[in-house]
PDB file of C-alpha atoms in Angstrom:
ATOM      1  CA  MET A 912     112.467 189.596  78.224  1.00 52.00           C
ATOM      2  CA  GLU A 913     114.468 186.383  78.614  1.00 51.00           C
ATOM      3  CA  PHE A 914     114.352 183.551  81.210  1.00 47.00           C
ATOM      4  CA  TRP A 915     117.349 181.211  81.261  1.00 45.00           C
ATOM      5  CA  GLY A 916     118.148 182.552  77.726  1.00 51.00           C
ATOM      6  CA  VAL A 917     114.716 181.864  76.368  1.00 60.00           C
ATOM      7  CA  ASN A 918     112.896 184.767  74.755  1.00 72.00           C
ATOM      8  CA  LEU A 919     109.538 184.820  76.613  1.00 81.00           C
ATOM      9  CA  ALA A 920     107.879 187.146  73.998  1.00 82.00           C
ATOM     10  CA  THR A 921     108.584 184.490  71.351  1.00 85.00           C
ATOM     11  CA  VAL A 922     107.204 181.786  73.537  1.00 85.00           C
ATOM     12  CA  LEU A 923     104.022 183.688  74.247  1.00 88.00           C
ATOM     13  CA  MET A 924     103.550 184.508  70.609  1.00 91.00           C
ATOM     14  CA  ALA A 925     104.101 180.918  69.441  1.00 91.00           C
ATOM     15  CA  THR A 926     101.665 179.667  72.177  1.00 92.00           C
ATOM     16  CA  GLY A 927      99.027 182.107  71.161  1.00 94.00           C
ATOM     17  CA  VAL A 928      99.362 181.267  67.406  1.00 95.00           C
ATOM     18  CA  TYR A 929      99.342 177.483  68.034  1.00 95.00           C
ATOM     19  CA  ALA A 930      96.386 177.794  70.270  1.00 95.00           C
ATOM     20  CA  ILE A 931      94.441 179.754  67.475  1.00 95.00           C
ATOM     21  CA  ALA A 932      95.408 177.062  65.064  1.00 95.00           C
ATOM     22  CA  ALA A 933      94.067 174.272  67.332  1.00 94.00           C
ATOM     23  CA  VAL A 934      90.779 176.311  67.772  1.00 94.00           C
ATOM     24  CA  LEU A 935      90.474 176.736  64.026  1.00 94.00           C
ATOM     25  CA  GLY A 936      90.777 172.941  63.540  1.00 92.00           C
ATOM     26  CA  ALA A 937      88.519 171.903  66.330  1.00 90.00           C
ATOM     27  CA  LEU A 938      85.801 174.495  66.136  1.00 90.00           C
ATOM     28  CA  VAL A 939      85.919 176.498  62.860  1.00 90.00           C
ATOM     29  CA  LEU A 940      86.840 173.931  60.291  1.00 87.00           C
ATOM     30  CA  PRO A 941      83.853 171.677  60.977  1.00 85.00           C
ATOM     31  CA  LEU A 942      81.479 174.514  60.349  1.00 85.00           C
ATOM     32  CA  PHE A 943      82.570 174.943  56.707  1.00 85.00           C
ATOM     33  CA  PHE A 944      83.341 171.308  55.826  1.00 81.00           C
ATOM     34  CA  ALA A 945      81.446 168.055  56.466  1.00 79.00           C
ATOM     35  CA  PRO A 946      83.774 166.070  58.812  1.00 75.00           C
ATOM     36  CA  LYS A 947      83.437 162.715  57.009  1.00 77.00           C
ATOM     37  CA  ARG A 948      84.112 164.361  53.643  1.00 80.00           C
ATOM     38  CA  LEU A 949      87.122 166.341  54.897  1.00 78.00           C
ATOM     39  CA  LEU A 950      88.496 163.289  56.654  1.00 75.00           C
ATOM     40  CA  ARG A 951      88.262 161.234  53.422  1.00 80.00           C
ATOM     41  CA  PHE A 952      90.146 164.019  51.595  1.00 81.00           C
ATOM     42  CA  ILE A 953      92.861 164.128  54.285  1.00 78.00           C
ATOM     43  CA  SER A 954      93.128 160.351  54.349  1.00 77.00           C
ATOM     44  CA  GLY A 955      93.227 160.182  50.537  1.00 81.00           C
ATOM     45  CA  ILE A 956      96.080 162.709  50.310  1.00 82.00           C
ATOM     46  CA  THR A 957      98.066 160.964  53.046  1.00 78.00           C
ATOM     47  CA  GLU A 958      97.567 157.563  51.372  1.00 80.00           C
ATOM     48  CA  ASN A 959      98.542 158.926  48.052  1.00 85.00           C
ATOM     49  CA  GLU A 960     101.665 160.675  49.426  1.00 80.00           C
ATOM     50  CA  LEU A 961     102.723 157.525  51.195  1.00 81.00           C
ATOM     51  CA  ASN A 962     102.128 155.382  48.071  1.00 86.00           C
ATOM     52  CA  ILE A 963     103.956 157.866  45.820  1.00 89.00           C
ATOM     53  CA  ARG A 964     106.841 158.092  48.261  1.00 86.00           C
ATOM     54  CA  ASP A 965     107.109 154.316  48.555  1.00 90.00           C
ATOM     55  CA  LYS A 966     106.925 153.891  44.811  1.00 92.00           C
ATOM     56  CA  ILE A 967     109.677 156.490  44.124  1.00 93.00           C
ATOM     57  CA  LEU A 968     111.880 154.846  46.687  1.00 92.00           C
ATOM     58  CA  LEU A 969     110.901 151.326  45.573  1.00 94.00           C
ATOM     59  CA  PRO A 970     114.096 150.771  43.380  1.00 94.00           C
ATOM     60  CA  VAL A 971     116.294 151.589  46.524  1.00 94.00           C
ATOM     61  CA  SER A 972     113.944 149.465  48.763  1.00 95.00           C
ATOM     62  CA  LYS A 973     114.428 146.550  46.518  1.00 94.00           C
ATOM     63  CA  ILE A 974     118.185 146.706  46.827  1.00 94.00           C
ATOM     64  CA  PHE A 975     117.961 146.466  50.682  1.00 94.00           C
ATOM     65  CA  ILE A 976     115.311 143.666  50.288  1.00 94.00           C
ATOM     66  CA  ARG A 977     117.423 141.808  47.785  1.00 93.00           C
ATOM     67  CA  PHE A 978     120.247 141.618  50.199  1.00 93.00           C
ATOM     68  CA  ASN A 979     117.840 140.698  53.020  1.00 92.00           C
ATOM     69  CA  VAL A 980     118.657 143.848  55.033  1.00 92.00           C
ATOM     70  CA  HIS A 981     116.056 144.205  57.732  1.00 92.00           C
ATOM     71  CA  PRO A 982     114.577 147.592  58.046  1.00 93.00           C
ATOM     72  CA  ASN A 983     115.399 147.691  61.807  1.00 93.00           C
ATOM     73  CA  VAL A 984     119.054 147.321  60.763  1.00 94.00           C
ATOM     74  CA  ILE A 985     118.741 150.487  58.616  1.00 95.00           C
ATOM     75  CA  THR A 986     117.197 152.256  61.675  1.00 94.00           C
ATOM     76  CA  ILE A 987     119.964 151.057  64.003  1.00 94.00           C
ATOM     77  CA  VAL A 988     122.585 152.365  61.480  1.00 95.00           C
ATOM     78  CA  GLY A 989     120.737 155.689  61.562  1.00 95.00           C
ATOM     79  CA  VAL A 990     121.111 155.769  65.317  1.00 94.00           C
ATOM     80  CA  VAL A 991     124.822 155.114  65.066  1.00 96.00           C
ATOM     81  CA  LEU A 992     125.040 157.893  62.498  1.00 96.00           C
ATOM     82  CA  VAL A 993     123.424 160.268  64.733  1.00 95.00           C
ATOM     83  CA  ALA A 994     125.782 159.359  67.611  1.00 95.00           C
ATOM     84  CA  TRP A 995     128.678 159.867  65.149  1.00 96.00           C
ATOM     85  CA  LEU A 996     127.120 163.251  64.173  1.00 94.00           C
ATOM     86  CA  LEU A 997     127.026 164.261  67.809  1.00 93.00           C
ATOM     87  CA  ALA A 998     130.715 163.420  68.180  1.00 94.00           C
ATOM     88  CA  ALA A 999     131.472 165.332  65.014  1.00 93.00           C
ATOM     89  CA  PHE A1000     129.799 168.492  66.424  1.00 90.00           C
ATOM     90  CA  ILE A1001     131.707 168.102  69.725  1.00 90.00           C
ATOM     91  CA  GLN A1002     135.101 167.601  68.043  1.00 91.00           C
ATOM     92  CA  ASP A1003     134.299 170.531  65.650  1.00 87.00           C
ATOM     93  CA  ALA A1004     134.564 168.310  62.563  1.00 88.00           C
ATOM     94  CA  SER A1005     134.662 169.804  59.047  1.00 87.00           C
ATOM     95  CA  PRO A1006     131.362 171.042  57.629  1.00 82.00           C
ATOM     96  CA  ILE A1007     131.609 168.410  54.905  1.00 86.00           C
ATOM     97  CA  MET A1008     131.777 165.608  57.494  1.00 91.00           C
ATOM     98  CA  ILE A1009     128.860 167.166  59.460  1.00 89.00           C
ATOM     99  CA  PHE A1010     126.803 167.564  56.284  1.00 86.00           C
ATOM    100  CA  THR A1011     127.463 163.965  55.098  1.00 91.00           C
ATOM    101  CA  LEU A1012     126.513 162.415  58.452  1.00 93.00           C
ATOM    102  CA  THR A1013     123.292 164.551  58.593  1.00 90.00           C
ATOM    103  CA  PHE A1014     122.494 163.523  55.049  1.00 89.00           C
ATOM    104  CA  LEU A1015     123.008 159.841  55.717  1.00 93.00           C
ATOM    105  CA  ALA A1016     121.114 159.921  59.069  1.00 92.00           C
ATOM    106  CA  GLY A1017     118.165 161.619  57.334  1.00 89.00           C
ATOM    107  CA  PHE A1018     118.340 159.087  54.463  1.00 92.00           C
ATOM    108  CA  SER A1019     117.988 156.238  56.995  1.00 93.00           C
ATOM    109  CA  ASP A1020     114.752 157.922  58.225  1.00 88.00           C
ATOM    110  CA  MET A1021     113.500 158.265  54.678  1.00 88.00           C
ATOM    111  CA  ILE A1022     114.150 154.697  53.607  1.00 93.00           C
ATOM    112  CA  ASP A1023     113.476 152.385  56.656  1.00 91.00           C
ATOM    113  CA  GLY A1024     109.735 152.878  56.528  1.00 88.00           C
ATOM    114  CA  PRO A1025     109.319 152.082  52.769  1.00 92.00           C
ATOM    115  CA  VAL A1026     111.586 149.045  53.161  1.00 94.00           C
ATOM    116  CA  ALA A1027     109.523 147.822  56.225  1.00 92.00           C
ATOM    117  CA  ARG A1028     106.242 148.298  54.240  1.00 89.00           C
ATOM    118  CA  ALA A1029     107.580 146.738  51.004  1.00 91.00           C
ATOM    119  CA  SER A1030     108.999 143.556  52.870  1.00 91.00           C
ATOM    120  CA  GLY A1031     106.054 143.283  55.247  1.00 88.00           C
ATOM    121  CA  LYS A1032     108.311 143.801  58.307  1.00 88.00           C
ATOM    122  CA  VAL A1033     106.631 146.529  60.206  1.00 82.00           C
ATOM    123  CA  THR A1034     107.437 145.759  63.798  1.00 78.00           C
ATOM    124  CA  ILE A1035     106.922 147.355  67.289  1.00 75.00           C
ATOM    125  CA  GLY A1036     110.776 147.484  67.672  1.00 77.00           C
ATOM    126  CA  GLY A1037     111.204 149.253  64.483  1.00 79.00           C
ATOM    127  CA  GLY A1038     108.593 151.796  65.462  1.00 76.00           C
ATOM    128  CA  ILE A1039     110.225 152.585  68.781  1.00 80.00           C
ATOM    129  CA  MET A1040     113.746 152.768  67.283  1.00 85.00           C
ATOM    130  CA  ASP A1041     112.484 154.967  64.384  1.00 85.00           C
ATOM    131  CA  MET A1042     110.788 157.316  66.843  1.00 81.00           C
ATOM    132  CA  ALA A1043     114.009 157.433  69.065  1.00 85.00           C
ATOM    133  CA  ARG A1044     116.260 157.986  65.984  1.00 89.00           C
ATOM    134  CA  ASP A1045     114.035 160.878  64.722  1.00 86.00           C
ATOM    135  CA  VAL A1046     114.042 162.571  68.069  1.00 86.00           C
ATOM    136  CA  MET A1047     117.855 162.073  68.515  1.00 91.00           C
ATOM    137  CA  LEU A1048     118.477 163.475  64.966  1.00 90.00           C
ATOM    138  CA  ILE A1049     116.451 166.657  65.670  1.00 87.00           C
ATOM    139  CA  LEU A1050     118.070 167.218  69.024  1.00 89.00           C
ATOM    140  CA  VAL A1051     121.600 166.680  67.805  1.00 92.00           C
ATOM    141  CA  VAL A1052     121.291 168.852  64.712  1.00 89.00           C
ATOM    142  CA  THR A1053     119.501 171.434  66.690  1.00 85.00           C
ATOM    143  CA  ALA A1054     122.294 171.479  69.306  1.00 86.00           C
ATOM    144  CA  GLY A1055     124.866 171.601  66.597  1.00 87.00           C
ATOM    145  CA  ILE A1056     123.433 174.617  64.720  1.00 85.00           C
ATOM    146  CA  ILE A1057     122.931 176.426  68.119  1.00 82.00           C
ATOM    147  CA  MET A1058     126.506 175.777  69.101  1.00 82.00           C
ATOM    148  CA  ASN A1059     127.746 177.158  65.708  1.00 80.00           C
ATOM    149  CA  HIS A1060     125.291 180.097  65.764  1.00 80.00           C
ATOM    150  CA  LEU A1061     123.880 179.072  62.343  1.00 80.00           C
ATOM    151  CA  ILE A1062     120.196 180.041  62.950  1.00 82.00           C
ATOM    152  CA  ASP A1063     118.097 182.407  65.096  1.00 82.00           C
ATOM    153  CA  PRO A1064     117.178 180.573  68.412  1.00 82.00           C
ATOM    154  CA  ARG A1065     113.718 181.991  68.091  1.00 85.00           C
ATOM    155  CA  ILE A1066     113.065 179.791  65.136  1.00 87.00           C
ATOM    156  CA  LEU A1067     113.769 176.743  67.324  1.00 85.00           C
ATOM    157  CA  ILE A1068     111.199 177.972  69.902  1.00 88.00           C
ATOM    158  CA  TRP A1069     108.559 177.999  67.242  1.00 91.00           C
ATOM    159  CA  PHE A1070     109.693 174.554  65.956  1.00 90.00           C
ATOM    160  CA  PHE A1071     109.856 172.748  69.249  1.00 89.00           C
ATOM    161  CA  GLY A1072     106.706 174.406  70.627  1.00 92.00           C
ATOM    162  CA  GLY A1073     104.855 173.345  67.545  1.00 93.00           C
ATOM    163  CA  GLU A1074     106.223 169.749  67.793  1.00 90.00           C
ATOM    164  CA  ALA A1075     105.192 169.494  71.376  1.00 91.00           C
ATOM    165  CA  VAL A1076     101.615 170.556  70.515  1.00 93.00           C
ATOM    166  CA  ILE A1077     101.425 168.120  67.632  1.00 90.00           C
ATOM    167  CA  PHE A1078     102.790 165.346  69.893  1.00 84.00           C
ATOM    168  CA  ILE A1079     100.025 165.894  72.403  1.00 88.00           C
ATOM    169  CA  LEU A1080      97.314 165.978  69.848  1.00 88.00           C
ATOM    170  CA  LYS A1081      98.519 162.778  68.294  1.00 82.00           C
ATOM    171  CA  ILE A1082      98.444 161.036  71.669  1.00 79.00           C
ATOM    172  CA  TRP A1083      94.959 162.440  72.370  1.00 82.00           C
ATOM    173  CA  GLU A1084      93.776 161.444  68.902  1.00 78.00           C
ATOM    174  CA  SER A1085      94.905 157.853  69.051  1.00 74.00           C
ATOM    175  CA  SER A1086      93.432 157.609  72.554  1.00 74.00           C
ATOM    176  CA  ARG A1087      90.109 158.895  71.303  1.00 70.00           C
ATOM    177  CA  ARG A1088      90.204 156.422  68.607  1.00 65.00           C
ATOM    178  CA  GLY A1089      90.494 153.558  71.084  1.00 62.00           C
ATOM    179  CA  ILE A1090      93.764 152.448  69.419  1.00 53.00           C
ATOM    180  CA  GLU A1091      96.118 152.811  72.336  1.00 50.00           C
ATOM    181  CA  LYS A1092      94.604 150.090  74.518  1.00 53.00           C
ATOM    182  CA  THR A1093      98.263 149.362  75.157  1.00 54.00           C
ATOM    183  CA  ILE A1094     101.517 151.159  74.405  1.00 53.00           C
ATOM    184  CA  VAL A1095     102.295 148.430  71.837  1.00 56.00           C
ATOM    185  CA  ASP A1096      99.066 149.140  69.925  1.00 60.00           C
ATOM    186  CA  GLY A1097     100.057 152.759  69.775  1.00 56.00           C
ATOM    187  CA  PHE A1098     103.487 152.090  68.429  1.00 55.00           C
ATOM    188  CA  LEU A1099     102.220 149.670  65.835  1.00 57.00           C
ATOM    189  CA  TRP A1100      99.634 152.177  64.691  1.00 56.00           C
ATOM    190  CA  ARG A1101     102.333 154.799  64.121  1.00 57.00           C
ATOM    191  CA  ALA A1102     104.830 152.301  62.782  1.00 51.00           C
ATOM    192  CA  ALA A1103     102.444 151.396  60.071  1.00 52.00           C
ATOM    193  CA  GLY A1104     102.266 154.977  58.943  1.00 51.00           C
ATOM    194  CA  GLU A1105      98.905 155.724  60.426  1.00 55.00           C
ATOM    195  CA  GLY A1106      97.945 158.831  62.359  1.00 55.00           C
ATOM    196  CA  LYS A1107     100.576 160.785  60.389  1.00 65.00           C
ATOM    197  CA  PRO A1108      99.159 163.075  57.732  1.00 73.00           C
ATOM    198  CA  ALA A1109     101.160 163.945  54.792  1.00 74.00           C
ATOM    199  CA  VAL A1110     101.904 167.457  56.202  1.00 78.00           C
ATOM    200  CA  ASP A1111     103.722 165.878  59.174  1.00 82.00           C
ATOM    201  CA  ARG A1112     106.318 164.207  56.864  1.00 80.00           C
ATOM    202  CA  ILE A1113     106.418 167.423  54.766  1.00 85.00           C
ATOM    203  CA  LYS A1114     107.307 169.596  57.731  1.00 87.00           C
ATOM    204  CA  PHE A1115     110.023 167.138  58.793  1.00 83.00           C
ATOM    205  CA  PHE A1116     111.427 167.374  55.239  1.00 84.00           C
ATOM    206  CA  PHE A1117     111.471 171.145  55.324  1.00 90.00           C
ATOM    207  CA  PHE A1118     113.205 171.184  58.688  1.00 88.00           C
ATOM    208  CA  VAL A1119     115.906 168.732  57.693  1.00 82.00           C
ATOM    209  CA  ALA A1120     116.450 170.655  54.383  1.00 87.00           C
ATOM    210  CA  ALA A1121     116.751 173.926  56.327  1.00 90.00           C
ATOM    211  CA  VAL A1122     119.242 172.315  58.687  1.00 85.00           C
ATOM    212  CA  ILE A1123     121.303 170.949  55.787  1.00 84.00           C
ATOM    213  CA  ALA A1124     121.229 174.384  54.106  1.00 87.00           C
ATOM    214  CA  ALA A1125     122.365 175.951  57.364  1.00 87.00           C
ATOM    215  CA  LEU A1126     125.252 173.562  57.740  1.00 83.00           C
ATOM    216  CA  LEU A1127     126.355 174.259  54.145  1.00 83.00           C
ATOM    217  CA  ASN A1128     125.895 177.964  54.520  1.00 83.00           C
ATOM    218  CA  PRO A1129     129.429 178.757  55.779  1.00 79.00           C
ATOM    219  CA  LEU A1130     130.984 176.768  52.833  1.00 76.00           C
ATOM    220  CA  MET A1131     128.803 178.847  50.381  1.00 73.00           C
ATOM    221  CA  GLY A1132     129.824 182.269  51.659  1.00 70.00           C
ATOM    222  CA  PHE A1133     126.503 182.474  53.589  1.00 71.00           C
ATOM    223  CA  ALA A1134     124.696 182.779  50.362  1.00 79.00           C
ATOM    224  CA  PHE A1135     122.013 180.274  51.533  1.00 82.00           C
ATOM    225  CA  ALA A1136     120.556 182.703  54.064  1.00 85.00           C
ATOM    226  CA  PRO A1137     117.408 183.375  51.946  1.00 89.00           C
ATOM    227  CA  LEU A1138     116.920 179.758  51.292  1.00 90.00           C
ATOM    228  CA  ILE A1139     117.281 178.848  55.038  1.00 89.00           C
ATOM    229  CA  ASN A1140     114.750 181.447  56.024  1.00 89.00           C
ATOM    230  CA  THR A1141     112.374 180.297  53.347  1.00 92.00           C
ATOM    231  CA  LEU A1142     112.680 176.550  54.397  1.00 93.00           C
ATOM    232  CA  PHE A1143     112.209 177.412  58.112  1.00 92.00           C
ATOM    233  CA  ALA A1144     109.104 179.548  57.303  1.00 93.00           C
ATOM    234  CA  LEU A1145     107.753 176.567  55.286  1.00 95.00           C
ATOM    235  CA  THR A1146     108.453 174.331  58.368  1.00 94.00           C
ATOM    236  CA  ILE A1147     106.463 176.578  60.672  1.00 95.00           C
ATOM    237  CA  PHE A1148     103.626 176.981  58.243  1.00 95.00           C
ATOM    238  CA  SER A1149     103.487 173.186  57.920  1.00 94.00           C
ATOM    239  CA  ILE A1150     103.444 172.804  61.709  1.00 95.00           C
ATOM    240  CA  LEU A1151     100.473 175.282  61.848  1.00 95.00           C
ATOM    241  CA  PHE A1152      98.551 173.255  59.204  1.00 92.00           C
ATOM    242  CA  SER A1153      99.475 170.116  60.960  1.00 92.00           C
ATOM    243  CA  ILE A1154      97.939 171.410  64.249  1.00 94.00           C
ATOM    244  CA  VAL A1155      94.748 172.468  62.462  1.00 93.00           C
ATOM    245  CA  ILE A1156      94.367 169.019  60.945  1.00 90.00           C
ATOM    246  CA  HIS A1157      95.055 167.062  64.104  1.00 89.00           C
ATOM    247  CA  ALA A1158      92.768 169.271  66.183  1.00 92.00           C
ATOM    248  CA  PHE A1159      90.028 168.742  63.526  1.00 89.00           C
ATOM    249  CA  LEU A1160      90.648 164.833  63.707  1.00 84.00           C
ATOM    250  CA  ILE A1161      90.213 164.812  67.494  1.00 85.00           C
ATOM    251  CA  ARG A1162      86.952 166.736  67.120  1.00 84.00           C
ATOM    252  CA  ALA A1163      85.682 164.485  64.485  1.00 80.00           C
ATOM    253  CA  VAL A1164      86.597 161.290  66.443  1.00 76.00           C
ATOM    254  CA  SER A1165      85.254 162.722  69.728  1.00 73.00           C
ATOM    255  CA  THR A1166      81.842 163.429  68.095  1.00 71.00           C
ATOM    256  CA  ALA A1167      81.771 160.031  66.377  1.00 58.00           C
ATOM    257  CA  GLU A1168      81.752 161.667  62.972  1.00 55.00           C
ATOM    258  CA  VAL A1169      84.453 159.398  61.512  1.00 51.00           C
TER     259      VAL A1169
END
């Protein structure tokens, strides 16, 4: 059954699966693991992932810092690239052009955070623009691959449904922590890389990789189909794991166990 082109069976299935994941995180996980110990484990992995990523990208970050390029400028360039990408999709540009713009926009997302942290220039404006650029990039590439019939629309229902659940859980978590006394506090918290377990960055990586593979698929004689399916499956699995983790964090914070 479809409603306005949306497969309702897929929506109901995704809703049920994500609800089960939230219950597992909030009610089941604390029964088997001490909240404080598990939280330290999650925080340790997140911190290590962030440090490793920043260290790997440090040579590139130093180039931007050496030329006094503000991280917000990198983010703004990313926004411009996303707008250019939208125009490329509308004008039916070559797959190479679309791939290049997608890659560069994704690179801007990958490097602006490390540059901001390495230069000590984490700002509220950067946090807002970074979030806006991420949302714009996801929406534009999604619209592009839908227009070009590059992936099954049901995959997008799973992805955006999961992202909506994670967004709600993040807002709830930061509110329970007492961090979002103001909107600015919330943005600064996220801009500093807090409240974002490593799995959240991993799922975004899998999604962008899947999209890039989908864009390149026609050029490769559609040989990337198995890779695309695998990457999207890893994306959905990462979303499920992220929901479990965020639901657990809310439970731990709510019961003053962190």
